[in-house]
mmCIF file of C-alpha atoms in Angstrom:
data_model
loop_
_atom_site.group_PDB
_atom_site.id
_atom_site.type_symbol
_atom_site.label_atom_id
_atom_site.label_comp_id
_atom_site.label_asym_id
_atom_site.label_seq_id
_atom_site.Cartn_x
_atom_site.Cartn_y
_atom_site.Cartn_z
ATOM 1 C CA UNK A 1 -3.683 32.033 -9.841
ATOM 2 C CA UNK A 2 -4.737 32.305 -6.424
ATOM 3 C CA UNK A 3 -3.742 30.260 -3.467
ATOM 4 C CA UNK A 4 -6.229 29.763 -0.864
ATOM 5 C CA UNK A 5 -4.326 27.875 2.221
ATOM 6 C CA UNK A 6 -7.200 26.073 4.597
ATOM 7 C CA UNK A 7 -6.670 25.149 8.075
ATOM 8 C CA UNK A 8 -8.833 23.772 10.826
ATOM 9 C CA UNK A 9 -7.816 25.519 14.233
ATOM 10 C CA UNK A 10 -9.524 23.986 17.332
ATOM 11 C CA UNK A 11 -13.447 24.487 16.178
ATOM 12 C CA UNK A 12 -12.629 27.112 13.168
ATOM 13 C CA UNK A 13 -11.632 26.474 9.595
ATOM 14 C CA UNK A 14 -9.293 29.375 8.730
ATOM 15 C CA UNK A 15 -9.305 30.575 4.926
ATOM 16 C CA UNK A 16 -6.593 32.460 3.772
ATOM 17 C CA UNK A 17 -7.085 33.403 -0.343
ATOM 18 C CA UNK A 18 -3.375 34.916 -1.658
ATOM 19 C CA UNK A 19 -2.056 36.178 -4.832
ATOM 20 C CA UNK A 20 2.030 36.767 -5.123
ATOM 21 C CA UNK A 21 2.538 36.233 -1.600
ATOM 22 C CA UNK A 22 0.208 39.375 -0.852
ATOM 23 C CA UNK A 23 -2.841 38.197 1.817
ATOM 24 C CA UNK A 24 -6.016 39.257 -0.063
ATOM 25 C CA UNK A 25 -8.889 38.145 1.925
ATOM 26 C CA UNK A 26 -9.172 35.969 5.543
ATOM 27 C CA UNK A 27 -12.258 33.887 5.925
ATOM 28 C CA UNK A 28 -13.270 32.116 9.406
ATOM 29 C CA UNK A 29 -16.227 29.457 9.272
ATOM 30 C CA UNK A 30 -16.849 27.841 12.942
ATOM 31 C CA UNK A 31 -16.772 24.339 12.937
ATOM 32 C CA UNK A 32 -17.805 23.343 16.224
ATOM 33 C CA UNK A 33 -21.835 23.337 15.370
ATOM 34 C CA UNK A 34 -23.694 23.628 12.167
ATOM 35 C CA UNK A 35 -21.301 24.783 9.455
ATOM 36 C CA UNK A 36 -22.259 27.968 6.834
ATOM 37 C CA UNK A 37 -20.182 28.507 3.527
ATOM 38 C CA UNK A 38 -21.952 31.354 3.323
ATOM 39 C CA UNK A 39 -19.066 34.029 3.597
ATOM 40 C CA UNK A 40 -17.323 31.718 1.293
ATOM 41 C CA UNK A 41 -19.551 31.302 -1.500
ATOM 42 C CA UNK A 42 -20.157 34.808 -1.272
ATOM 43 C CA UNK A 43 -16.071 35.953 -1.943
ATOM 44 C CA UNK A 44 -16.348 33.304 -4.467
ATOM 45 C CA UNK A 45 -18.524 35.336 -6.541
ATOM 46 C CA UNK A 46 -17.471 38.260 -5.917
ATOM 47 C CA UNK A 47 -13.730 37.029 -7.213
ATOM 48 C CA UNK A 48 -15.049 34.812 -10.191
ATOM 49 C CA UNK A 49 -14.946 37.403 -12.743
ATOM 50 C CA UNK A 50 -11.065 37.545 -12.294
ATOM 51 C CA UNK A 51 -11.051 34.229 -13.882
ATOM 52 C CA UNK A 52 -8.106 32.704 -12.159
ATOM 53 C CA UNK A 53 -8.373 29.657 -10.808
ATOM 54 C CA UNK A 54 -7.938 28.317 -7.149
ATOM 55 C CA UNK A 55 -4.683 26.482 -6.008
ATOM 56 C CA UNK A 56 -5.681 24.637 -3.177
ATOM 57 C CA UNK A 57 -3.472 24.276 -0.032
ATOM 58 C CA UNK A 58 -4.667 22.249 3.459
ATOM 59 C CA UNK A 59 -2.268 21.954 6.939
ATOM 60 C CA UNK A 60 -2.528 18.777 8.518
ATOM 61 C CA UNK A 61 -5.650 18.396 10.732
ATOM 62 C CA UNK A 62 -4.690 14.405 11.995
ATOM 63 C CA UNK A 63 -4.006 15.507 15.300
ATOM 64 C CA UNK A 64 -7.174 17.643 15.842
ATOM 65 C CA UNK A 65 -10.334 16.119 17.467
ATOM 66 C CA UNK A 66 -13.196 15.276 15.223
ATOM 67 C CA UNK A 67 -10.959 14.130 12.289
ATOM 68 C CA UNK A 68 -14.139 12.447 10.696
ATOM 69 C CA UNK A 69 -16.450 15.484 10.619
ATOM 70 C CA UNK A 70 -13.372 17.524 9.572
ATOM 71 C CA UNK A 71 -12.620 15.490 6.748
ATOM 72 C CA UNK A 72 -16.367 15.780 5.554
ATOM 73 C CA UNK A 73 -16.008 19.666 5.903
ATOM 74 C CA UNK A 74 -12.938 19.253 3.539
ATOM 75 C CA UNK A 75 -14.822 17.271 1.171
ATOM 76 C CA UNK A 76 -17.562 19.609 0.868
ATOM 77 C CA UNK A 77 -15.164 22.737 0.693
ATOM 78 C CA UNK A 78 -13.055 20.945 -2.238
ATOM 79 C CA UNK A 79 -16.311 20.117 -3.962
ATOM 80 C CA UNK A 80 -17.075 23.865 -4.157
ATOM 81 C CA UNK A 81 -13.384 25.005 -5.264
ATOM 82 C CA UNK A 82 -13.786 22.125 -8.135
ATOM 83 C CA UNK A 83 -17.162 23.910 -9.290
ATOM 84 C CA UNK A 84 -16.033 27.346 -8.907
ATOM 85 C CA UNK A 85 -12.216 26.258 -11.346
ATOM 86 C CA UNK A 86 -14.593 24.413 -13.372
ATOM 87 C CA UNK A 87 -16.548 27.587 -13.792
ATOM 88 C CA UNK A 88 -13.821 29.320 -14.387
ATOM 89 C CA UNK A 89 -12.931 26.717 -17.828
ATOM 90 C CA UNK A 90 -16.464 26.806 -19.162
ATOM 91 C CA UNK A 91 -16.789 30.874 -18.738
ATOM 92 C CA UNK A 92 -13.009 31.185 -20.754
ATOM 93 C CA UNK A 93 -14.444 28.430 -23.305
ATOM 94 C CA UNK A 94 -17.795 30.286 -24.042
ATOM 95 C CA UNK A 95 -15.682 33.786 -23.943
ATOM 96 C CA UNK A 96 -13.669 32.609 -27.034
ATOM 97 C CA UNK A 97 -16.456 30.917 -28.579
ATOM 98 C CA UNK A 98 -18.418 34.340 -28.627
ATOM 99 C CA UNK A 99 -15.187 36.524 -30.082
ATOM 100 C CA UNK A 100 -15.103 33.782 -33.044
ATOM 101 C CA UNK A 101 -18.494 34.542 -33.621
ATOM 102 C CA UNK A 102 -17.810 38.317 -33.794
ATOM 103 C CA UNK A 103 -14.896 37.596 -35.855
ATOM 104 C CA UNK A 104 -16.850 36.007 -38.643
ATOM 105 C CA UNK A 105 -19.436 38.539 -38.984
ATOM 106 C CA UNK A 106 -17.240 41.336 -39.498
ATOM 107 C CA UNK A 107 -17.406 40.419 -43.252
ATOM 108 C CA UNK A 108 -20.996 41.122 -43.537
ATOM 109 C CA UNK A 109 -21.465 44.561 -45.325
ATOM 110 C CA UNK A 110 -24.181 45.622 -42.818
#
């Protein structure tokens, strides 16, 4: 599993993705104009063939200015966490799906 603890600081969202208590990557999107998940998406890939799934973590961001467009940030980044765990479910399902498929046709005498 890893834990990826989010926090909005002044006009940056600060990403922090850990495994075992051991830091393994830092993100920083600016939030103060348009906002790109860019870097994000990117790590995402580059991580999914780990197949662990995302434990997701936010600090409290009430007392920030901007809670509304903050909130809508956090809606879009869950939104992409949910597709990337869901991806991680459907790539273990079709995994085992293709081994049972092996398994059978190791009876076949050619």
């Amino acid at each position: 599993m890893i834990k990826v603890k989010n926090k909005f600081n002044e006009s940056n969202l600060e990403i922090n993705f850990s495994r075992d208590t051991q830091s393994i990557k830092d993100i920083t999107i600016h939030t103060s104009n348009d906002v790109n998940f860019k870097e994000l998406i990117d790590y995402l890939l580059e991580i999914i063939t780990e197949k662990e799934n995302l434990e997701i973590e936010y600090d409290d961001f009430e007392d920030q200015e901007n809670v509304e467009k903050l909130e809508l940030i956090k809606g879009t980044i869950n939104e992409i966490y949910e597709k990337f765990n869901a991806s991680i479910v459907i790539n273990s399902e079709v995994n085992v799906t293709d081994d049972e498929t092996e398994e059978q046709n190791d009876d076949l005498p050619f």
